[in-house]
Coordinates of C-alpha atoms and ligand atoms in Angstrom, one line a residue:
M23 CA 0.0 0.0 0.0
R24 CA 1.2 3.5 -0.9
A25 CA -0.5 6.2 1.2
V26 CA 0.0 9.9 0.8
I27 CA -1.0 12.4 3.5
I28 CA -1.5 16.1 2.8
G29 CA -0.6 18.0 5.9
T30 CA 1.3 17.0 9.1
G31 CA -0.8 18.8 11.7
P32 CA -2.5 16.7 14.4
A33 CA -4.8 15.0 11.9
G34 CA -2.0 14.2 9.4
I35 CA 0.4 12.9 11.9
S36 CA -2.1 10.8 13.8
A37 CA -3.0 9.3 10.4
A38 CA 0.6 8.5 9.8
E39 CA 1.0 6.8 13.2
T40 CA -2.1 4.7 12.6
L41 CA -0.9 3.7 9.1
R42 CA 2.4 2.5 10.5
R43 CA 0.9 0.8 13.5
L44 CA -1.6 -1.1 11.4
D45 CA 0.6 -1.8 8.4
P46 CA 4.4 -2.0 9.1
A47 CA 5.0 -2.4 5.4
C48 CA 2.9 0.5 4.2
E49 CA 4.8 3.2 2.2
V50 CA 3.8 6.6 3.6
T51 CA 4.6 10.0 2.2
S52 CA 3.5 13.2 4.0
L53 CA 3.5 16.5 2.3
S54 CA 3.6 19.7 4.4
A55 CA 3.6 23.3 3.1
E56 CA 5.6 24.3 6.2
P57 CA 9.3 24.1 6.8
Y58 CA 9.0 22.5 10.3
P59 CA 8.6 19.1 11.8
P60 CA 5.0 18.2 12.8
Y61 CA 3.9 20.6 15.5
S62 CA 0.9 21.3 17.8
P63 CA -0.7 24.7 17.2
P64 CA -2.2 25.0 20.7
A65 CA 1.4 24.8 22.1
M66 CA 2.7 27.8 20.1
A67 CA 1.9 30.5 22.6
D68 CA 3.7 28.5 25.4
H69 CA 6.6 27.9 23.1
F70 CA 7.1 31.6 22.4
L71 CA 6.8 32.4 26.1
T72 CA 9.0 29.7 27.5
G73 CA 11.1 28.5 24.5
R74 CA 9.9 25.0 25.3
E75 CA 10.0 22.6 22.3
E76 CA 8.7 19.4 23.8
T77 CA 5.1 20.4 23.7
L78 CA 5.4 22.2 20.4
Y79 CA 7.0 19.3 18.6
W80 CA 4.6 17.0 20.5
K81 CA 5.6 13.8 18.7
G82 CA 9.4 14.5 18.7
V83 CA 11.3 16.3 15.9
D84 CA 12.3 12.9 14.6
I85 CA 8.8 11.5 14.3
A86 CA 9.2 10.9 10.5
E87 CA 12.2 8.6 11.2
Q88 CA 10.4 6.9 14.1
L89 CA 7.5 6.1 11.8
R90 CA 9.7 5.4 8.8
I91 CA 7.7 7.8 6.6
D92 CA 8.9 10.0 3.7
E93 CA 8.2 13.4 5.2
R94 CA 8.5 16.2 2.7
R95 CA 8.5 19.8 4.0
E96 CA 7.8 22.9 1.9
A97 CA 5.9 20.6 -0.5
V98 CA 2.8 22.6 -1.3
V99 CA 0.0 20.7 -2.9
S100 CA -1.7 22.5 -5.7
G101 CA -4.1 19.9 -7.0
I102 CA -5.1 16.2 -7.1
D103 CA -5.4 14.2 -10.3
C104 CA -7.9 11.6 -9.1
D105 CA -8.0 9.8 -12.5
N106 CA -4.3 9.0 -12.3
R107 CA -4.2 8.8 -8.5
E108 CA -1.5 11.5 -8.2
V109 CA -1.1 14.5 -6.0
V110 CA 0.2 17.5 -7.9
L111 CA 2.8 19.8 -6.2
Q112 CA 3.2 23.6 -6.7
D113 CA 6.7 22.9 -8.1
G114 CA 5.3 20.7 -10.8
G115 CA 6.1 17.4 -9.1
R116 CA 3.7 14.6 -8.8
V117 CA 3.3 11.9 -6.1
G118 CA 1.3 8.8 -6.8
Y119 CA -1.0 7.2 -4.2
E120 CA -3.1 4.2 -3.7
A121 CA -4.8 5.9 -0.7
L122 CA -4.9 9.6 0.0
I123 CA -5.7 11.4 3.3
I124 CA -6.4 15.1 3.0
A125 CA -5.4 16.7 6.3
S126 CA -4.6 20.2 5.2
G127 CA -6.3 21.8 8.2
S128 CA -7.4 25.5 8.1
R129 CA -6.0 28.9 7.5
L130 CA -6.9 32.4 8.5
Y131 CA -10.3 33.7 7.3
A132 CA -10.4 37.5 7.3
P133 CA -13.2 38.9 5.1
I134 CA -12.1 42.5 5.8
K135 CA -10.9 45.0 3.1
G136 CA -7.1 45.2 3.1
A137 CA -6.6 42.0 5.2
D138 CA -4.4 40.6 2.5
K139 CA -2.0 43.6 2.5
P140 CA 1.6 43.3 3.8
G141 CA 1.7 44.0 7.5
V142 CA -1.4 42.1 8.4
L143 CA -0.1 39.1 10.3
D144 CA -1.8 36.1 11.9
F145 CA -1.2 33.4 14.5
K146 CA -2.6 30.4 12.7
S147 CA 0.5 28.5 11.6
L148 CA 4.0 28.2 13.1
K149 CA 5.3 30.0 10.0
T150 CA 3.1 33.1 10.4
A151 CA 3.4 33.0 14.2
N152 CA 7.2 33.0 13.9
E153 CA 7.0 36.1 11.6
L154 CA 4.8 37.8 14.1
V155 CA 6.8 37.1 17.2
G156 CA 10.1 37.8 15.2
K157 CA 8.9 41.3 14.6
V158 CA 8.2 41.8 18.3
R159 CA 11.6 40.2 19.4
R160 CA 13.5 42.5 16.9
G161 CA 11.9 45.5 18.7
E162 CA 9.9 46.5 15.5
A163 CA 6.6 46.7 17.4
S164 CA 5.4 48.1 20.6
K165 CA 1.6 48.5 20.1
A166 CA -0.4 45.6 18.7
L167 CA -3.9 45.8 17.3
I168 CA -5.7 42.4 17.1
V169 CA -8.9 42.2 15.2
G170 CA -11.1 39.4 16.6
A171 CA -11.5 38.1 20.1
G172 CA -12.1 34.5 19.4
L173 CA -9.9 31.8 21.1
I174 CA -6.8 32.7 18.9
G175 CA -7.2 36.5 19.4
V176 CA -7.6 36.1 23.2
E177 CA -4.6 33.7 23.5
L178 CA -2.5 35.9 21.3
S179 CA -3.4 39.1 23.3
L180 CA -2.1 37.4 26.4
L181 CA 1.1 36.3 24.8
L182 CA 1.8 39.8 23.4
V183 CA 1.2 41.4 26.7
E184 CA 3.6 39.0 28.3
L185 CA 6.1 39.9 25.6
G186 CA 5.8 43.6 26.7
L187 CA 3.5 45.0 24.0
K188 CA 0.5 47.3 24.5
V189 CA -2.4 45.4 23.1
T190 CA -5.7 46.4 21.8
V191 CA -8.3 43.8 20.8
I192 CA -11.3 44.9 18.7
E193 CA -14.3 42.6 18.5
R194 CA -17.4 43.1 16.5
E195 CA -19.7 41.2 18.8
S196 CA -20.6 42.5 22.3
W197 CA -18.6 39.8 24.2
V198 CA -15.4 37.9 23.7
M199 CA -15.3 34.4 22.1
P200 CA -18.9 34.8 21.1
R201 CA -19.1 31.5 19.1
I202 CA -17.9 29.5 22.1
L203 CA -18.9 31.4 25.3
D204 CA -22.1 32.8 26.6
Q205 CA -22.1 36.4 27.8
E206 CA -21.7 35.6 31.5
T207 CA -18.8 33.2 31.0
A208 CA -17.2 35.7 28.6
S209 CA -17.3 38.4 31.2
V210 CA -14.9 36.3 33.4
V211 CA -12.5 36.2 30.4
E212 CA -12.9 39.9 29.8
T213 CA -12.2 40.8 33.4
A214 CA -9.0 38.7 33.3
L215 CA -7.9 40.2 30.0
M216 CA -8.4 43.8 31.3
E217 CA -6.6 43.0 34.5
R218 CA -3.6 41.8 32.3
G219 CA -3.7 45.2 30.6
V220 CA -5.5 44.4 27.3
D221 CA -7.4 47.3 25.9
L222 CA -10.6 45.5 24.9
R223 CA -13.1 47.2 22.5
L224 CA -16.3 45.2 22.2
G225 CA -19.1 45.8 19.7
V226 CA -16.7 47.6 17.4
S227 CA -16.3 46.7 13.7
V228 CA -13.2 47.1 11.7
D229 CA -14.0 48.0 8.0
E230 CA -10.5 48.2 6.6
F231 CA -6.8 47.8 7.1
F232 CA -5.0 50.6 5.3
G233 CA -1.6 52.1 4.6
E234 CA 1.0 51.8 1.8
P235 CA 3.0 49.7 1.2
E236 CA 2.4 48.2 4.6
V237 CA -0.7 48.6 6.8
T238 CA -0.4 51.4 9.3
S239 CA -3.9 51.7 10.7
V240 CA -7.4 50.3 10.7
R241 CA -10.6 52.2 9.9
L242 CA -13.5 51.4 12.2
H243 CA -17.1 51.3 11.0
S244 CA -17.7 54.5 13.0
G245 CA -15.1 56.2 10.7
A246 CA -12.5 56.5 13.5
V247 CA -8.9 55.5 12.7
E248 CA -6.7 53.4 15.0
H249 CA -2.9 53.3 14.6
A250 CA -0.5 50.6 15.7
D251 CA 2.7 49.1 14.6
L252 CA 1.6 45.4 14.6
F253 CA -1.6 44.3 13.1
V254 CA -3.1 40.9 13.5
A255 CA -6.2 39.4 11.9
A256 CA -7.8 36.8 14.2
T257 CA -11.2 36.8 12.6
G258 CA -11.7 33.1 12.1
V259 CA -10.4 30.1 10.2
R260 CA -11.5 28.3 7.1
P261 CA -10.5 25.0 5.6
H262 CA -7.5 24.7 3.3
V263 CA -9.4 23.5 0.3
E264 CA -8.3 25.7 -2.6
F265 CA -6.2 23.0 -4.2
L266 CA -9.3 20.8 -4.5
A267 CA -11.0 23.2 -6.9
G268 CA -11.7 21.4 -10.2
T269 CA -11.4 17.9 -8.6
P270 CA -14.4 15.7 -8.0
V271 CA -13.8 15.9 -4.2
A272 CA -17.0 17.5 -2.8
V273 CA -16.3 20.7 -0.9
G274 CA -18.8 22.8 1.0
W275 CA -17.2 24.9 3.7
G276 CA -14.8 22.0 4.2
V277 CA -14.4 18.6 2.5
Q278 CA -17.6 16.6 2.8
V279 CA -17.0 13.2 4.3
D280 CA -19.1 10.2 5.3
E281 CA -19.1 8.4 8.7
Y282 CA -15.8 6.7 7.7
M283 CA -14.1 10.0 6.9
G284 CA -14.3 9.0 3.3
T285 CA -15.1 11.2 0.3
P286 CA -17.2 9.9 -2.6
I287 CA -13.9 9.4 -4.4
K288 CA -12.6 5.9 -3.9
D289 CA -9.6 5.7 -1.5
V290 CA -9.7 9.5 -0.8
Y291 CA -10.3 10.4 2.8
A292 CA -10.2 13.7 4.8
A293 CA -9.6 14.4 8.5
G294 CA -9.2 17.3 10.9
D295 CA -10.0 21.0 10.4
V296 CA -10.4 20.5 6.7
A297 CA -13.3 18.0 7.1
E298 CA -17.0 18.6 7.7
A299 CA -17.6 15.8 10.1
A300 CA -20.9 14.9 11.9
D301 CA -21.4 16.3 15.4
L302 CA -21.5 13.6 18.0
L303 CA -24.7 14.8 19.6
S304 CA -26.7 16.5 16.9
G305 CA -25.4 14.7 13.8
E306 CA -25.1 18.0 12.0
R307 CA -22.1 18.1 9.6
Y308 CA -19.7 21.0 10.0
V309 CA -16.1 21.7 10.7
H310 CA -15.3 21.1 14.4
A311 CA -11.9 22.8 14.4
I312 CA -10.3 21.4 17.6
F313 CA -7.3 19.3 18.3
P314 CA -8.8 16.1 19.7
N315 CA -11.3 15.8 16.8
A316 CA -8.4 16.1 14.3
V317 CA -6.5 13.3 16.1
A318 CA -9.4 11.0 16.2
Q319 CA -10.4 11.6 12.6
G320 CA -6.9 11.1 11.4
R321 CA -6.9 7.7 13.0
V322 CA -10.2 6.7 11.5
A323 CA -9.3 7.9 8.0
A324 CA -6.0 6.0 8.2
A325 CA -7.6 2.7 9.4
N326 CA -10.2 2.9 6.6
A327 CA -7.6 3.8 4.0
L328 CA -6.0 0.4 4.9
G329 CA -9.3 -1.3 4.2
S330 CA -10.9 -1.4 7.7
K331 CA -14.5 -0.2 8.3
V332 CA -14.1 2.0 11.3
R333 CA -17.0 4.4 11.9
Y334 CA -16.2 7.8 13.3
E335 CA -18.6 8.4 16.2
G336 CA -18.8 12.1 15.7
A337 CA -17.0 15.3 16.7
E338 CA -17.2 17.1 20.0
S339 CA -17.1 20.8 20.7
M340 CA -14.9 21.5 23.7
N341 CA -12.7 24.5 24.4
S342 CA -10.7 25.7 27.3
L343 CA -8.5 28.7 27.7
K344 CA -4.8 28.4 28.5
H345 CA -2.6 31.2 29.9
L346 CA -5.6 33.2 31.2
G347 CA -4.8 32.7 34.9
V348 CA -8.4 31.6 35.5
P349 CA -9.9 28.3 34.2
V350 CA -12.6 28.5 31.6
V351 CA -14.2 25.5 29.9
A352 CA -17.0 25.4 27.3
I353 CA -18.4 22.1 26.1
G354 CA -21.1 21.3 23.6
T355 CA -23.3 24.1 22.4
I356 CA -25.4 26.9 23.7
Q357 CA -27.5 27.1 20.6
G358 CA -31.0 25.5 20.6
A359 CA -31.2 25.1 24.4
D360 CA -34.7 25.2 25.9
E361 CA -33.5 25.7 29.4
V362 CA -30.5 27.1 31.2
V363 CA -29.6 25.8 34.7
K364 CA -27.3 27.9 36.8
G365 CA -25.2 26.7 39.7
G366 CA -21.7 27.1 41.1
T367 CA -20.3 28.9 44.0
K368 CA -20.1 32.6 44.5
G369 CA -18.0 34.3 41.8
S370 CA -17.8 31.2 39.6
V371 CA -19.9 30.5 36.5
R372 CA -21.6 27.1 36.0
S373 CA -24.3 27.2 33.3
L374 CA -25.8 24.0 32.0
Y375 CA -27.7 24.3 28.7
L376 CA -30.5 21.7 28.4
K377 CA -32.7 20.6 25.6
D378 CA -35.5 18.1 26.2
N379 CA -34.0 17.6 29.7
R380 CA -30.6 16.6 28.4
I381 CA -27.4 18.6 28.7
I382 CA -26.3 20.0 25.3
G383 CA -23.8 22.6 26.6
V384 CA -21.8 23.4 29.6
Q385 CA -20.1 26.7 30.5
L386 CA -17.7 26.8 33.5
A387 CA -15.5 29.5 34.7
L388 CA -13.2 29.7 37.8
D389 CA -14.4 26.4 39.2
T390 CA -14.1 23.8 36.4
S391 CA -13.8 20.7 38.6
A392 CA -17.0 19.2 37.4
A393 CA -16.3 19.6 33.7
G394 CA -15.7 15.9 33.2
L395 CA -18.9 14.8 34.9
Y396 CA -21.1 17.2 33.0
R397 CA -19.4 16.1 29.7
S398 CA -20.0 12.5 30.6
L399 CA -23.7 13.2 31.3
M400 CA -24.0 15.1 28.1
L401 CA -22.4 12.4 26.0
R402 CA -24.5 9.7 27.6
R403 CA -27.5 11.8 26.9
V404 CA -28.8 11.3 30.4
N405 CA -32.2 12.8 31.3
V406 CA -31.1 15.0 34.2
R407 CA -34.6 16.3 35.1
R408 CA -34.7 14.3 38.4
Y409 CA -31.1 15.4 39.3
I410 CA -31.3 19.1 38.6
R411 CA -30.6 19.9 42.3
E412 CA -27.6 17.5 42.4
I413 CA -26.0 18.7 39.2
Q414 CA -26.3 22.3 40.3
S415 CA -24.7 21.7 43.6
P416 CA -21.2 23.1 44.0
D417 CA -20.3 19.8 45.7
F418 CA -21.3 17.7 42.6
S419 CA -18.5 15.2 42.4
P420 CA -17.5 11.9 40.9
A421 CA -18.8 10.1 44.0
D422 CA -22.4 11.2 43.2
S423 CA -24.7 8.3 42.6
I424 CA -26.0 9.7 39.3
F425 CA -22.5 9.4 37.8
T426 CA -21.8 5.9 39.0
W427 CA -25.3 4.6 38.3
P428 CA -24.5 1.4 36.5
S429 CA -27.4 1.3 34.0
L430 CA -26.6 4.6 32.3
P431 CA -26.4 4.1 28.6
H432 CA -22.8 4.7 27.4
T433 CA -21.8 6.1 24.1
P434 CA -18.1 5.5 23.4
L435 CA -16.2 8.7 22.7
A436 CA -13.7 7.6 20.3
T437 CA -14.4 5.2 17.5
R438 CA -16.0 1.9 17.0
A439 CA -15.2 -0.8 14.5
T440 CA -18.3 -2.0 12.8
S441 CA -16.6 -4.9 11.1
Ligands
FAD506 C1 -3.1 29.5 18.3 C2 -4.0 28.3 18.3 C3 -4.4 27.7 19.5 C4 -5.3 26.6 19.5 N1 -5.7 26.1 20.7 C5 -6.4 25.0 20.7 C6 -6.8 24.4 22.0 O1 -6.5 24.9 23.0 N2 -7.5 23.3 21.9 C7 -7.9 22.7 20.8 O2 -8.5 21.6 20.8 N3 -7.6 23.2 19.6 C8 -6.9 24.4 19.5 N4 -6.5 24.9 18.3 C9 -7.0 24.3 17.1 C10 -6.2 23.1 16.7 O3 -4.8 23.5 16.6 C11 -6.6 22.6 15.3 O4 -8.0 22.1 15.5 C12 -5.7 21.4 14.8 O5 -4.4 21.9 14.7 C13 -6.3 20.9 13.5 O6 -5.4 19.9 13.0 P1 -5.3 19.6 11.5 O7 -4.2 18.6 11.4 O8 -6.6 19.3 11.0 O9 -4.8 21.0 10.8 P2 -3.6 21.9 11.0 O10 -3.1 21.9 12.3 O11 -4.1 23.2 10.4 O12 -2.5 21.3 10.0 C14 -2.7 21.2 8.6 C15 -1.3 21.3 7.9 O13 -1.5 21.1 6.5 C16 -0.7 22.0 5.8 N5 -1.2 22.3 4.5 C17 -2.3 23.0 4.2 N6 -2.5 23.1 2.9 C18 -1.5 22.5 2.3 C19 -1.1 22.2 1.0 N7 -1.8 22.7 0.0 N8 0.0 21.5 0.8 C20 0.7 21.0 1.8 N9 0.4 21.2 3.1 C21 -0.7 21.9 3.3 C22 -0.6 23.2 6.7 O14 0.5 24.0 6.4 C23 -0.6 22.6 8.1 O15 0.7 22.4 8.5 C24 -5.7 26.0 18.3 C25 -5.2 26.6 17.1 C26 -4.4 27.7 17.1 C27 -3.9 28.2 15.8

C-alpha cells in the first residue's frame, strides 16, 4: 500500500501513526507546506513564552524517522489528479498514491478589506506566528492591534502582553469568544484580559486595514482610525481546500465526508480542520476545528484507508483557555437550548444548557472541577430532570450516585469498529 497524507498537523500525523501501527510495510509519504517538523498549534503560545520545544513538537522532531515515513517539507500541494491517482505539487512534481488522506487543516479567514496587505499578520500557523513574534523580538513593534476576540485572538493578546506590548483587541460582537462562550462566562475572560492590561473594545467593527505599502492603521465602522505598529487578523479560520478546486472531491465549507471519513472518491479520505464531520450529539455536519477531533479523525481515516471499516462516532465541541490565569471551559453548544440551569459557588460560573432535559452545553469559569462529569452526562444523553438539584450543587462530584449509576447508557467517545 502506498499512502499519501496532505498536511502534518495533528490529523495528518495521527493518520501517519495509525498507518504505521496497522501496516508495518505501508509506504507513507507526507506533504507539508511548512518548513517545520509536525507541531501542535495549541502549544505555540507557550513555546514563544518559554522556549519549550517538547510540547510544540509533540511527537518529537524525529517523528518521521520513528515512523519510517517519507516526510516532505515545503511541499505545497496545488491539485489532485484523481484519474491518475496523483497529488500535484506547486513545483510541478507529482506523487502517486493508492490511498490519499487530506489533512490540510485550516487557515486564517479574514473577510475585511485590506486584510491581504503586507503588514497584516496572523497566529494560525507556526510560520506566520514566527513572523509575528520575530517582529516583536526584533523590537519592531510596541503597540499591537488584534482584530477578533475568538480563542486565537484572546490567546495571542495574552502572549503579546507577556512579551511587553501594549495590546488592543477589537471585537465586532458584544462579548469575547462569542461563538464559544455565553455572555456571563465571557465576562470572566474579559475581566481577566483587562486585568492583564489588554485594551478590549467590544461591539466595534473594523472596516478596513489601510496604509501603503504596509498597513499602518485600521478604519473602524464609525469612521474613526486606530494606529498601531503590529496588526493581527484573528477573525476566524476556514478549511484549506483551494487545491481541491476542479477535482471531484466534494467541498462545501470543508471537505464533505461520510461516517468513515471517506469522500465519494474511492480511496480518498479527509480528516481534521479540513473536514466537515458529523457532530457527536446533533449529527449535524460541519467543521469542528479542535485538536482532539483532528487526532481521532486522522486515526479513523487511516484505518479505513487500509481497508478497515471503522466508523467515526462524531465530533465534539470543547474548548478551554490556556494562559488566562483563570480556568474557563466550554463544552457542547449553547444554541438550541430550551432551558439554562445555573449553579456554582459565588463568583464562579456554572451554566448548563439543556434541551429536552438533556445537557447539550456546559459553560464553566473559575471552578471547572465538574467539567468531566457534565461532559459524561452530556455524551451519555442522560435525562437530568430528576437530578437538577444535584448537578447544580457546588459539591457535585464523581462520587455522586448519578454518575456511578450502572445502568446509564454509554456512548463511546472515540471510534467503534463496525466490522
Ligand atoms: C493558536 C491556536 C491555539 C489553539 N488552541 C487550541 C486548543 O487549546 N484546543 C484545541 O482543541 N484546539 C486548539 N487549536 C485548534 C487546533 O490546533 C486545530 O484544530 C488542529 O491543529 C487541527 O489539526 P489539522 O491537522 O486538521 O490541521 P492543521 O493543524 O491546520 O495542519 C494542517 C497542515 O496542513 C498543511 N497544508 C495546508 N495546505 C497544504 C497544501 N496545499 N499542501 C501541503 N500542506 C498543506 C498546513 O501547512 C498545516 O501544517 C488552536 C489553534 C491555534 C492556531
